């Protein structure tokens, strides 16, 4: 019964972490690529132009790492919150509950 109660929360946390990781990689990867190209410009012939395919080269491993690194804290936070609520820990103090659960999620990363 307790596992069944946590399943929707866990699924939502995993989905949120995956979405966060995908968006973070999609937005930040081109900037990282440009930065790396600019840093190498002195050693390579860099003309300053890049196509989308060049900007997203290597995005799959970066996205996989991003998804994992962002899903784990979401799951940790969700699990800690569920367990503390079930055992009535920090009941009536939602800010303290969020702080402790957030610290737990962050420590899992």
mmCIF file of N, CA, C and O in Angstrom:
data_model
loop_
_atom_site.group_PDB
_atom_site.id
_atom_site.type_symbol
_atom_site.label_atom_id
_atom_site.label_comp_id
_atom_site.label_asym_id
_atom_site.label_seq_id
_atom_site.Cartn_x
_atom_site.Cartn_y
_atom_site.Cartn_z
ATOM 1 N N UNK A 1 0.816 -1.202 0.000
ATOM 2 C CA UNK A 1 0.000 0.000 0.000
ATOM 3 C C UNK A 1 0.860 1.267 0.000
ATOM 4 O O UNK A 1 0.559 2.198 -0.690
ATOM 5 N N UNK A 2 1.912 1.289 0.807
ATOM 6 C CA UNK A 2 2.751 2.492 0.870
ATOM 7 C C UNK A 2 3.494 2.706 -0.442
ATOM 8 O O UNK A 2 3.689 3.831 -0.864
ATOM 9 N N UNK A 3 3.948 1.644 -1.058
ATOM 10 C CA UNK A 3 4.643 1.753 -2.341
ATOM 11 C C UNK A 3 3.692 2.276 -3.400
ATOM 12 O O UNK A 3 4.059 3.094 -4.228
ATOM 13 N N UNK A 4 2.452 1.823 -3.374
ATOM 14 C CA UNK A 4 1.459 2.288 -4.340
ATOM 15 C C UNK A 4 1.164 3.769 -4.157
ATOM 16 O O UNK A 4 0.914 4.485 -5.119
ATOM 17 N N UNK A 5 1.204 4.255 -2.906
ATOM 18 C CA UNK A 5 0.976 5.670 -2.648
ATOM 19 C C UNK A 5 2.119 6.517 -3.190
ATOM 20 O O UNK A 5 1.917 7.636 -3.634
ATOM 21 N N UNK A 6 3.342 6.007 -3.136
ATOM 22 C CA UNK A 6 4.501 6.762 -3.580
ATOM 23 C C UNK A 6 4.681 6.714 -5.091
ATOM 24 O O UNK A 6 5.351 7.565 -5.657
ATOM 25 N N UNK A 7 4.082 5.741 -5.779
ATOM 26 C CA UNK A 7 4.312 5.554 -7.213
ATOM 27 C C UNK A 7 3.989 6.796 -8.037
ATOM 28 O O UNK A 7 4.801 7.197 -8.857
ATOM 29 N N UNK A 8 2.827 7.441 -7.862
ATOM 30 C CA UNK A 8 2.552 8.640 -8.666
ATOM 31 C C UNK A 8 3.552 9.762 -8.377
ATOM 32 O O UNK A 8 3.984 10.456 -9.285
ATOM 33 N N UNK A 9 3.925 9.929 -7.121
ATOM 34 C CA UNK A 9 4.879 10.959 -6.753
ATOM 35 C C UNK A 9 6.239 10.664 -7.361
ATOM 36 O O UNK A 9 6.900 11.554 -7.896
ATOM 37 N N UNK A 10 6.653 9.418 -7.312
ATOM 38 C CA UNK A 10 7.933 9.021 -7.886
ATOM 39 C C UNK A 10 7.925 9.207 -9.394
ATOM 40 O O UNK A 10 8.871 9.747 -9.973
ATOM 41 N N UNK A 11 6.844 8.797 -10.034
ATOM 42 C CA UNK A 11 6.738 8.951 -11.488
ATOM 43 C C UNK A 11 6.775 10.423 -11.886
ATOM 44 O O UNK A 11 7.438 10.798 -12.859
ATOM 45 N N UNK A 12 6.096 11.266 -11.136
ATOM 46 C CA UNK A 12 6.107 12.701 -11.433
ATOM 47 C C UNK A 12 7.500 13.289 -11.224
ATOM 48 O O UNK A 12 7.942 14.143 -12.002
ATOM 49 N N UNK A 13 8.208 12.838 -10.208
ATOM 50 C CA UNK A 13 9.565 13.321 -9.956
ATOM 51 C C UNK A 13 10.516 12.910 -11.069
ATOM 52 O O UNK A 13 11.341 13.702 -11.521
ATOM 53 N N UNK A 14 10.401 11.667 -11.491
ATOM 54 C CA UNK A 14 11.254 11.182 -12.583
ATOM 55 C C UNK A 14 10.940 11.960 -13.864
ATOM 56 O O UNK A 14 11.848 12.411 -14.567
ATOM 57 N N UNK A 15 9.667 12.134 -14.157
ATOM 58 C CA UNK A 15 9.277 12.880 -15.359
ATOM 59 C C UNK A 15 9.770 14.328 -15.291
ATOM 60 O O UNK A 15 10.272 14.869 -16.281
ATOM 61 N N UNK A 16 9.654 14.938 -14.132
ATOM 62 C CA UNK A 16 10.142 16.310 -13.963
ATOM 63 C C UNK A 16 11.639 16.416 -14.137
ATOM 64 O O UNK A 16 12.145 17.332 -14.778
ATOM 65 N N UNK A 17 12.363 15.457 -13.576
ATOM 66 C CA UNK A 17 13.816 15.451 -13.713
ATOM 67 C C UNK A 17 14.252 15.229 -15.150
ATOM 68 O O UNK A 17 15.198 15.875 -15.632
ATOM 69 N N UNK A 18 13.572 14.344 -15.847
ATOM 70 C CA UNK A 18 13.895 14.093 -17.256
ATOM 71 C C UNK A 18 13.632 15.345 -18.085
ATOM 72 O O UNK A 18 14.466 15.752 -18.908
ATOM 73 N N UNK A 19 12.480 15.972 -17.875
ATOM 74 C CA UNK A 19 12.156 17.189 -18.620
ATOM 75 C C UNK A 19 13.175 18.293 -18.336
ATOM 76 O O UNK A 19 13.634 18.980 -19.251
ATOM 77 N N UNK A 20 13.538 18.449 -17.078
ATOM 78 C CA UNK A 20 14.520 19.454 -16.688
ATOM 79 C C UNK A 20 15.856 19.179 -17.362
ATOM 80 O O UNK A 20 16.491 20.074 -17.919
ATOM 81 N N UNK A 21 16.288 17.930 -17.352
ATOM 82 C CA UNK A 21 17.557 17.569 -17.977
ATOM 83 C C UNK A 21 17.559 17.787 -19.476
ATOM 84 O O UNK A 21 18.540 18.276 -20.047
ATOM 85 N N UNK A 22 16.462 17.443 -20.138
ATOM 86 C CA UNK A 22 16.363 17.638 -21.585
ATOM 87 C C UNK A 22 16.407 19.124 -21.951
ATOM 88 O O UNK A 22 17.123 19.530 -22.868
ATOM 89 N N UNK A 23 15.650 19.925 -21.230
ATOM 90 C CA UNK A 23 15.626 21.361 -21.521
ATOM 91 C C UNK A 23 16.980 21.998 -21.214
ATOM 92 O O UNK A 23 17.488 22.804 -22.005
ATOM 93 N N UNK A 24 17.577 21.627 -20.095
ATOM 94 C CA UNK A 24 18.881 22.193 -19.733
ATOM 95 C C UNK A 24 19.932 21.880 -20.789
ATOM 96 O O UNK A 24 20.710 22.748 -21.187
ATOM 97 N N UNK A 25 19.940 20.651 -21.274
ATOM 98 C CA UNK A 25 20.920 20.269 -22.303
ATOM 99 C C UNK A 25 20.626 20.975 -23.621
ATOM 100 O O UNK A 25 21.545 21.458 -24.294
ATOM 101 N N UNK A 26 19.367 21.046 -23.995
ATOM 102 C CA UNK A 26 19.008 21.680 -25.267
ATOM 103 C C UNK A 26 19.362 23.157 -25.291
ATOM 104 O O UNK A 26 19.787 23.690 -26.316
ATOM 105 N N UNK A 27 19.214 23.818 -24.159
ATOM 106 C CA UNK A 27 19.498 25.251 -24.097
ATOM 107 C C UNK A 27 20.986 25.527 -23.909
ATOM 108 O O UNK A 27 21.557 26.406 -24.566
ATOM 109 N N UNK A 28 21.636 24.789 -23.035
ATOM 110 C CA UNK A 28 23.019 25.121 -22.680
ATOM 111 C C UNK A 28 24.072 24.530 -23.614
ATOM 112 O O UNK A 28 25.163 25.085 -23.734
ATOM 113 N N UNK A 29 23.771 23.426 -24.280
ATOM 114 C CA UNK A 29 24.788 22.752 -25.094
ATOM 115 C C UNK A 29 25.369 23.636 -26.204
ATOM 116 O O UNK A 29 26.590 23.671 -26.379
ATOM 117 N N UNK A 30 24.541 24.370 -26.958
ATOM 118 C CA UNK A 30 25.132 25.233 -27.994
ATOM 119 C C UNK A 30 26.087 26.288 -27.415
ATOM 120 O O UNK A 30 27.123 26.585 -28.001
ATOM 121 N N UNK A 31 25.760 26.832 -26.261
ATOM 122 C CA UNK A 31 26.633 27.827 -25.638
ATOM 123 C C UNK A 31 27.960 27.205 -25.207
ATOM 124 O O UNK A 31 29.021 27.818 -25.359
ATOM 125 N N UNK A 32 27.903 25.993 -24.677
ATOM 126 C CA UNK A 32 29.134 25.296 -24.305
ATOM 127 C C UNK A 32 29.991 24.999 -25.528
ATOM 128 O O UNK A 32 31.217 25.108 -25.489
ATOM 129 N N UNK A 33 29.329 24.631 -26.624
ATOM 130 C CA UNK A 33 30.061 24.355 -27.860
ATOM 131 C C UNK A 33 30.741 25.617 -28.379
ATOM 132 O O UNK A 33 31.922 25.590 -28.750
ATOM 133 N N UNK A 34 30.015 26.719 -28.401
ATOM 134 C CA UNK A 34 30.595 27.993 -28.857
ATOM 135 C C UNK A 34 31.758 28.389 -27.965
ATOM 136 O O UNK A 34 32.816 28.816 -28.443
ATOM 137 N N UNK A 35 31.589 28.244 -26.654
ATOM 138 C CA UNK A 35 32.661 28.589 -25.720
ATOM 139 C C UNK A 35 33.904 27.747 -25.998
ATOM 140 O O UNK A 35 35.013 28.267 -26.060
ATOM 141 N N UNK A 36 33.699 26.458 -26.188
ATOM 142 C CA UNK A 36 34.838 25.569 -26.463
ATOM 143 C C UNK A 36 35.514 25.930 -27.783
ATOM 144 O O UNK A 36 36.748 25.939 -27.880
ATOM 145 N N UNK A 37 34.720 26.244 -28.789
ATOM 146 C CA UNK A 37 35.292 26.634 -30.077
ATOM 147 C C UNK A 37 36.084 27.929 -29.961
ATOM 148 O O UNK A 37 37.152 28.066 -30.551
ATOM 149 N N UNK A 38 35.571 28.867 -29.213
ATOM 150 C CA UNK A 38 36.272 30.150 -29.034
ATOM 151 C C UNK A 38 37.575 29.949 -28.269
ATOM 152 O O UNK A 38 38.563 30.620 -28.550
ATOM 153 N N UNK A 39 37.565 29.057 -27.296
ATOM 154 C CA UNK A 39 38.787 28.795 -26.536
ATOM 155 C C UNK A 39 39.853 28.144 -27.409
ATOM 156 O O UNK A 39 41.041 28.346 -27.196
ATOM 157 N N UNK A 40 39.412 27.364 -28.383
ATOM 158 C CA UNK A 40 40.345 26.684 -29.275
ATOM 159 C C UNK A 40 40.693 27.530 -30.503
ATOM 160 O O UNK A 40 41.505 27.125 -31.324
ATOM 161 N N UNK A 41 40.112 28.708 -30.634
ATOM 162 C CA UNK A 41 40.288 29.529 -31.833
ATOM 163 C C UNK A 41 41.746 29.882 -32.087
ATOM 164 O O UNK A 41 42.164 30.001 -33.228
ATOM 165 N N UNK A 42 42.529 30.049 -31.037
ATOM 166 C CA UNK A 42 43.940 30.389 -31.217
ATOM 167 C C UNK A 42 44.715 29.229 -31.820
ATOM 168 O O UNK A 42 45.679 29.438 -32.537
ATOM 169 N N UNK A 43 44.303 28.016 -31.528
ATOM 170 C CA UNK A 43 45.022 26.835 -32.002
ATOM 171 C C UNK A 43 44.460 26.264 -33.294
ATOM 172 O O UNK A 43 45.117 25.513 -33.975
ATOM 173 N N UNK A 44 43.221 26.609 -33.606
ATOM 174 C CA UNK A 44 42.568 26.090 -34.807
ATOM 175 C C UNK A 44 42.129 27.256 -35.692
ATOM 176 O O UNK A 44 42.069 28.400 -35.256
ATOM 177 N N UNK A 45 41.797 26.941 -36.892
ATOM 178 C CA UNK A 45 41.246 27.947 -37.796
ATOM 179 C C UNK A 45 39.758 28.067 -37.495
ATOM 180 O O UNK A 45 38.963 27.232 -37.903
ATOM 181 N N UNK A 46 39.383 29.088 -36.761
ATOM 182 C CA UNK A 46 37.988 29.277 -36.339
ATOM 183 C C UNK A 46 37.432 30.490 -37.057
ATOM 184 O O UNK A 46 37.945 31.594 -36.924
ATOM 185 N N UNK A 47 36.392 30.292 -37.848
ATOM 186 C CA UNK A 47 35.829 31.404 -38.607
ATOM 187 C C UNK A 47 34.631 32.053 -37.920
ATOM 188 O O UNK A 47 34.053 32.991 -38.437
ATOM 189 N N UNK A 48 34.217 31.534 -36.770
ATOM 190 C CA UNK A 48 33.137 32.145 -35.996
ATOM 191 C C UNK A 48 31.740 31.786 -36.447
ATOM 192 O O UNK A 48 30.776 32.266 -35.885
ATOM 193 N N UNK A 49 31.587 30.972 -37.455
ATOM 194 C CA UNK A 49 30.251 30.561 -37.894
ATOM 195 C C UNK A 49 30.044 29.092 -37.556
ATOM 196 O O UNK A 49 30.969 28.300 -37.625
ATOM 197 N N UNK A 50 28.830 28.766 -37.179
ATOM 198 C CA UNK A 50 28.505 27.386 -36.819
ATOM 199 C C UNK A 50 27.092 27.070 -37.277
ATOM 200 O O UNK A 50 26.191 27.887 -37.142
ATOM 201 N N UNK A 51 26.901 25.886 -37.798
ATOM 202 C CA UNK A 51 25.552 25.453 -38.153
ATOM 203 C C UNK A 51 24.935 24.773 -36.925
ATOM 204 O O UNK A 51 25.632 24.473 -35.951
ATOM 205 N N UNK A 52 23.658 24.531 -36.989
ATOM 206 C CA UNK A 52 22.989 23.871 -35.872
ATOM 207 C C UNK A 52 23.565 22.483 -35.616
ATOM 208 O O UNK A 52 23.699 22.073 -34.466
ATOM 209 N N UNK A 53 23.908 21.772 -36.684
ATOM 210 C CA UNK A 53 24.446 20.426 -36.484
ATOM 211 C C UNK A 53 25.780 20.473 -35.731
ATOM 212 O O UNK A 53 26.073 19.604 -34.921
ATOM 213 N N UNK A 54 26.570 21.515 -35.980
ATOM 214 C CA UNK A 54 27.843 21.662 -35.264
ATOM 215 C C UNK A 54 27.590 22.040 -33.816
ATOM 216 O O UNK A 54 28.255 21.529 -32.907
ATOM 217 N N UNK A 55 26.616 22.897 -33.585
ATOM 218 C CA UNK A 55 26.329 23.345 -32.219
ATOM 219 C C UNK A 55 25.817 22.210 -31.340
ATOM 220 O O UNK A 55 26.011 22.225 -30.132
ATOM 221 N N UNK A 56 25.137 21.242 -31.944
ATOM 222 C CA UNK A 56 24.577 20.139 -31.160
ATOM 223 C C UNK A 56 25.384 18.845 -31.286
ATOM 224 O O UNK A 56 24.929 17.794 -30.869
ATOM 225 N N UNK A 57 26.591 18.937 -31.815
ATOM 226 C CA UNK A 57 27.448 17.749 -31.892
ATOM 227 C C UNK A 57 27.789 17.308 -30.460
ATOM 228 O O UNK A 57 28.189 18.111 -29.630
ATOM 229 N N UNK A 58 27.618 16.035 -30.177
ATOM 230 C CA UNK A 58 27.917 15.503 -28.848
ATOM 231 C C UNK A 58 26.826 15.743 -27.822
ATOM 232 O O UNK A 58 27.043 15.586 -26.623
ATOM 233 N N UNK A 59 25.634 16.102 -28.272
ATOM 234 C CA UNK A 59 24.559 16.435 -27.349
ATOM 235 C C UNK A 59 23.979 15.200 -26.650
ATOM 236 O O UNK A 59 23.482 15.300 -25.530
ATOM 237 N N UNK A 60 24.056 14.029 -27.265
ATOM 238 C CA UNK A 60 23.443 12.835 -26.665
ATOM 239 C C UNK A 60 24.099 12.458 -25.331
ATOM 240 O O UNK A 60 23.396 12.308 -24.323
ATOM 241 N N UNK A 61 25.437 12.327 -25.253
ATOM 242 C CA UNK A 61 26.024 12.015 -23.944
ATOM 243 C C UNK A 61 25.806 13.135 -22.925
ATOM 244 O O UNK A 61 25.565 12.865 -21.748
ATOM 245 N N UNK A 62 25.860 14.378 -23.400
ATOM 246 C CA UNK A 62 25.626 15.497 -22.484
ATOM 247 C C UNK A 62 24.203 15.481 -21.946
ATOM 248 O O UNK A 62 23.968 15.766 -20.765
ATOM 249 N N UNK A 63 23.254 15.126 -22.798
ATOM 250 C CA UNK A 63 21.856 15.064 -22.374
ATOM 251 C C UNK A 63 21.636 13.924 -21.393
ATOM 252 O O UNK A 63 20.927 14.083 -20.393
ATOM 253 N N UNK A 64 22.249 12.782 -21.651
ATOM 254 C CA UNK A 64 22.112 11.645 -20.735
ATOM 255 C C UNK A 64 22.635 12.010 -19.346
ATOM 256 O O UNK A 64 21.980 11.742 -18.331
ATOM 257 N N UNK A 65 23.788 12.650 -19.302
ATOM 258 C CA UNK A 65 24.345 13.064 -18.007
ATOM 259 C C UNK A 65 23.455 14.111 -17.347
ATOM 260 O O UNK A 65 23.205 14.056 -16.134
ATOM 261 N N UNK A 66 22.946 15.041 -18.133
ATOM 262 C CA UNK A 66 22.079 16.088 -17.599
ATOM 263 C C UNK A 66 20.800 15.505 -17.008
ATOM 264 O O UNK A 66 20.356 15.918 -15.932
ATOM 265 N N UNK A 67 20.218 14.536 -17.705
ATOM 266 C CA UNK A 67 18.976 13.915 -17.217
ATOM 267 C C UNK A 67 19.224 13.209 -15.886
ATOM 268 O O UNK A 67 18.464 13.375 -14.932
ATOM 269 N N UNK A 68 20.302 12.447 -15.801
ATOM 270 C CA UNK A 68 20.601 11.723 -14.556
ATOM 271 C C UNK A 68 20.878 12.706 -13.422
ATOM 272 O O UNK A 68 20.335 12.576 -12.322
ATOM 273 N N UNK A 69 21.713 13.702 -13.690
ATOM 274 C CA UNK A 69 22.087 14.648 -12.635
ATOM 275 C C UNK A 69 20.910 15.486 -12.150
ATOM 276 O O UNK A 69 20.939 15.984 -11.036
ATOM 277 N N UNK A 70 19.898 15.640 -12.968
ATOM 278 C CA UNK A 70 18.752 16.437 -12.549
ATOM 279 C C UNK A 70 17.596 15.588 -12.028
ATOM 280 O O UNK A 70 16.778 16.074 -11.265
ATOM 281 N N UNK A 71 17.539 14.326 -12.399
ATOM 282 C CA UNK A 71 16.468 13.460 -11.917
ATOM 283 C C UNK A 71 16.723 12.990 -10.490
ATOM 284 O O UNK A 71 15.791 12.933 -9.681
ATOM 285 N N UNK A 72 17.954 12.688 -10.164
ATOM 286 C CA UNK A 72 18.279 12.150 -8.835
ATOM 287 C C UNK A 72 17.840 13.089 -7.705
ATOM 288 O O UNK A 72 17.168 12.653 -6.767
ATOM 289 N N UNK A 73 18.145 14.401 -7.754
ATOM 290 C CA UNK A 73 17.664 15.269 -6.676
ATOM 291 C C UNK A 73 16.138 15.378 -6.615
ATOM 292 O O UNK A 73 15.568 15.471 -5.524
ATOM 293 N N UNK A 74 15.468 15.362 -7.771
ATOM 294 C CA UNK A 74 14.000 15.399 -7.778
ATOM 295 C C UNK A 74 13.444 14.191 -7.039
ATOM 296 O O UNK A 74 12.528 14.317 -6.221
ATOM 297 N N UNK A 75 13.982 13.014 -7.340
ATOM 298 C CA UNK A 75 13.518 11.781 -6.701
ATOM 299 C C UNK A 75 13.844 11.817 -5.202
ATOM 300 O O UNK A 75 13.012 11.431 -4.372
ATOM 301 N N UNK A 76 15.020 12.283 -4.845
ATOM 302 C CA UNK A 76 15.397 12.383 -3.432
ATOM 303 C C UNK A 76 14.481 13.308 -2.656
ATOM 304 O O UNK A 76 14.033 12.983 -1.546
ATOM 305 N N UNK A 77 14.194 14.466 -3.230
ATOM 306 C CA UNK A 77 13.291 15.426 -2.584
ATOM 307 C C UNK A 77 11.906 14.817 -2.406
ATOM 308 O O UNK A 77 11.318 14.888 -1.328
ATOM 309 N N UNK A 78 11.393 14.218 -3.467
ATOM 310 C CA UNK A 78 10.059 13.633 -3.421
ATOM 311 C C UNK A 78 9.969 12.502 -2.399
ATOM 312 O O UNK A 78 9.014 12.420 -1.623
ATOM 313 N N UNK A 79 10.981 11.652 -2.387
ATOM 314 C CA UNK A 79 10.993 10.528 -1.445
ATOM 315 C C UNK A 79 11.079 11.024 -0.010
ATOM 316 O O UNK A 79 10.335 10.560 0.866
ATOM 317 N N UNK A 80 11.982 11.967 0.232
ATOM 318 C CA UNK A 80 12.133 12.498 1.596
ATOM 319 C C UNK A 80 10.846 13.168 2.069
ATOM 320 O O UNK A 80 10.417 12.981 3.218
ATOM 321 N N UNK A 81 10.211 13.926 1.199
ATOM 322 C CA UNK A 81 8.959 14.592 1.559
ATOM 323 C C UNK A 81 7.875 13.576 1.887
ATOM 324 O O UNK A 81 7.167 13.707 2.894
ATOM 325 N N UNK A 82 7.758 12.542 1.060
ATOM 326 C CA UNK A 82 6.741 11.512 1.294
ATOM 327 C C UNK A 82 6.962 10.790 2.613
ATOM 328 O O UNK A 82 6.024 10.579 3.386
ATOM 329 N N UNK A 83 8.207 10.419 2.871
ATOM 330 C CA UNK A 83 8.517 9.675 4.099
ATOM 331 C C UNK A 83 8.259 10.544 5.326
ATOM 332 O O UNK A 83 7.657 10.102 6.314
ATOM 333 N N UNK A 84 8.695 11.805 5.281
ATOM 334 C CA UNK A 84 8.485 12.680 6.450
ATOM 335 C C UNK A 84 7.012 12.963 6.681
ATOM 336 O O UNK A 84 6.566 13.009 7.826
ATOM 337 N N UNK A 85 6.239 13.136 5.623
ATOM 338 C CA UNK A 85 4.798 13.366 5.790
ATOM 339 C C UNK A 85 4.105 12.128 6.346
ATOM 340 O O UNK A 85 3.226 12.238 7.192
ATOM 341 N N UNK A 86 4.515 10.956 5.859
ATOM 342 C CA UNK A 86 3.897 9.716 6.327
ATOM 343 C C UNK A 86 4.166 9.499 7.815
ATOM 344 O O UNK A 86 3.321 8.985 8.539
ATOM 345 N N UNK A 87 5.347 9.899 8.280
ATOM 346 C CA UNK A 87 5.703 9.722 9.697
ATOM 347 C C UNK A 87 5.463 10.981 10.525
ATOM 348 O O UNK A 87 5.909 11.064 11.667
ATOM 349 N N UNK A 88 4.792 11.967 9.926
ATOM 350 C CA UNK A 88 4.420 13.212 10.610
ATOM 351 C C UNK A 88 5.631 13.961 11.159
ATOM 352 O O UNK A 88 5.571 14.565 12.221
ATOM 353 N N UNK A 89 6.733 13.914 10.423
ATOM 354 C CA UNK A 89 7.937 14.657 10.807
ATOM 355 C C UNK A 89 7.802 16.073 10.262
ATOM 356 O O UNK A 89 7.420 16.273 9.112
ATOM 357 N N UNK A 90 8.098 17.050 11.089
ATOM 358 C CA UNK A 90 8.014 18.469 10.736
ATOM 359 C C UNK A 90 6.622 18.862 10.254
ATOM 360 O O UNK A 90 6.462 19.744 9.413
ATOM 361 N N UNK A 91 5.628 18.216 10.823
ATOM 362 C CA UNK A 91 4.248 18.524 10.471
ATOM 363 C C UNK A 91 3.918 19.938 10.932
ATOM 364 O O UNK A 91 4.255 20.350 12.033
ATOM 365 N N UNK A 92 3.283 20.700 10.099
ATOM 366 C CA UNK A 92 2.927 22.072 10.445
ATOM 367 C C UNK A 92 4.025 23.080 10.139
ATOM 368 O O UNK A 92 3.844 24.268 10.379
ATOM 369 N N UNK A 93 5.149 22.619 9.647
ATOM 370 C CA UNK A 93 6.239 23.524 9.282
ATOM 371 C C UNK A 93 6.685 23.208 7.841
ATOM 372 O O UNK A 93 7.709 22.560 7.628
ATOM 373 N N UNK A 94 5.900 23.659 6.873
ATOM 374 C CA UNK A 94 6.195 23.298 5.489
ATOM 375 C C UNK A 94 7.548 23.820 4.988
ATOM 376 O O UNK A 94 8.198 23.167 4.181
ATOM 377 N N UNK A 95 7.978 24.960 5.481
ATOM 378 C CA UNK A 95 9.264 25.496 5.046
ATOM 379 C C UNK A 95 10.420 24.620 5.537
ATOM 380 O O UNK A 95 11.346 24.310 4.788
ATOM 381 N N UNK A 96 10.339 24.184 6.782
ATOM 382 C CA UNK A 96 11.373 23.303 7.330
ATOM 383 C C UNK A 96 11.354 21.948 6.609
ATOM 384 O O UNK A 96 12.408 21.384 6.306
ATOM 385 N N UNK A 97 10.167 21.453 6.317
ATOM 386 C CA UNK A 97 10.036 20.198 5.582
ATOM 387 C C UNK A 97 10.687 20.318 4.200
ATOM 388 O O UNK A 97 11.457 19.451 3.784
ATOM 389 N N UNK A 98 10.391 21.409 3.506
ATOM 390 C CA UNK A 98 10.972 21.628 2.175
ATOM 391 C C UNK A 98 12.493 21.779 2.264
ATOM 392 O O UNK A 98 13.221 21.267 1.411
ATOM 393 N N UNK A 99 12.974 22.448 3.296
ATOM 394 C CA UNK A 99 14.418 22.639 3.463
ATOM 395 C C UNK A 99 15.126 21.296 3.680
ATOM 396 O O UNK A 99 16.127 20.999 3.029
ATOM 397 N N UNK A 100 14.599 20.489 4.582
ATOM 398 C CA UNK A 100 15.226 19.198 4.885
ATOM 399 C C UNK A 100 15.146 18.266 3.669
ATOM 400 O O UNK A 100 16.132 17.622 3.304
ATOM 401 N N UNK A 101 13.989 18.216 3.027
ATOM 402 C CA UNK A 101 13.842 17.370 1.840
ATOM 403 C C UNK A 101 14.741 17.860 0.714
ATOM 404 O O UNK A 101 15.364 17.057 0.006
ATOM 405 N N UNK A 102 14.871 19.163 0.557
ATOM 406 C CA UNK A 102 15.768 19.727 -0.460
ATOM 407 C C UNK A 102 17.213 19.416 -0.171
ATOM 408 O O UNK A 102 17.990 19.111 -1.087
ATOM 409 N N UNK A 103 17.608 19.483 1.094
ATOM 410 C CA UNK A 103 18.976 19.136 1.476
ATOM 411 C C UNK A 103 19.244 17.662 1.179
ATOM 412 O O UNK A 103 20.323 17.301 0.688
ATOM 413 N N UNK A 104 18.278 16.815 1.453
ATOM 414 C CA UNK A 104 18.419 15.392 1.154
ATOM 415 C C UNK A 104 18.558 15.158 -0.351
ATOM 416 O O UNK A 104 19.439 14.417 -0.794
ATOM 417 N N UNK A 105 17.703 15.795 -1.125
ATOM 418 C CA UNK A 105 17.781 15.669 -2.579
ATOM 419 C C UNK A 105 19.108 16.178 -3.110
ATOM 420 O O UNK A 105 19.720 15.577 -3.995
ATOM 421 N N UNK A 106 19.564 17.300 -2.583
ATOM 422 C CA UNK A 106 20.843 17.861 -3.009
ATOM 423 C C UNK A 106 22.019 16.974 -2.632
ATOM 424 O O UNK A 106 22.981 16.830 -3.387
ATOM 425 N N UNK A 107 21.937 16.366 -1.480
ATOM 426 C CA UNK A 107 23.018 15.475 -1.036
ATOM 427 C C UNK A 107 23.082 14.212 -1.897
ATOM 428 O O UNK A 107 24.158 13.646 -2.078
ATOM 429 N N UNK A 108 21.960 13.795 -2.439
ATOM 430 C CA UNK A 108 21.945 12.615 -3.300
ATOM 431 C C UNK A 108 22.682 12.866 -4.613
ATOM 432 O O UNK A 108 23.183 11.955 -5.228
ATOM 433 N N UNK A 109 22.736 14.109 -5.025
ATOM 434 C CA UNK A 109 23.402 14.437 -6.280
ATOM 435 C C UNK A 109 24.866 14.241 -6.134
ATOM 436 O O UNK A 109 25.611 13.827 -6.919
#
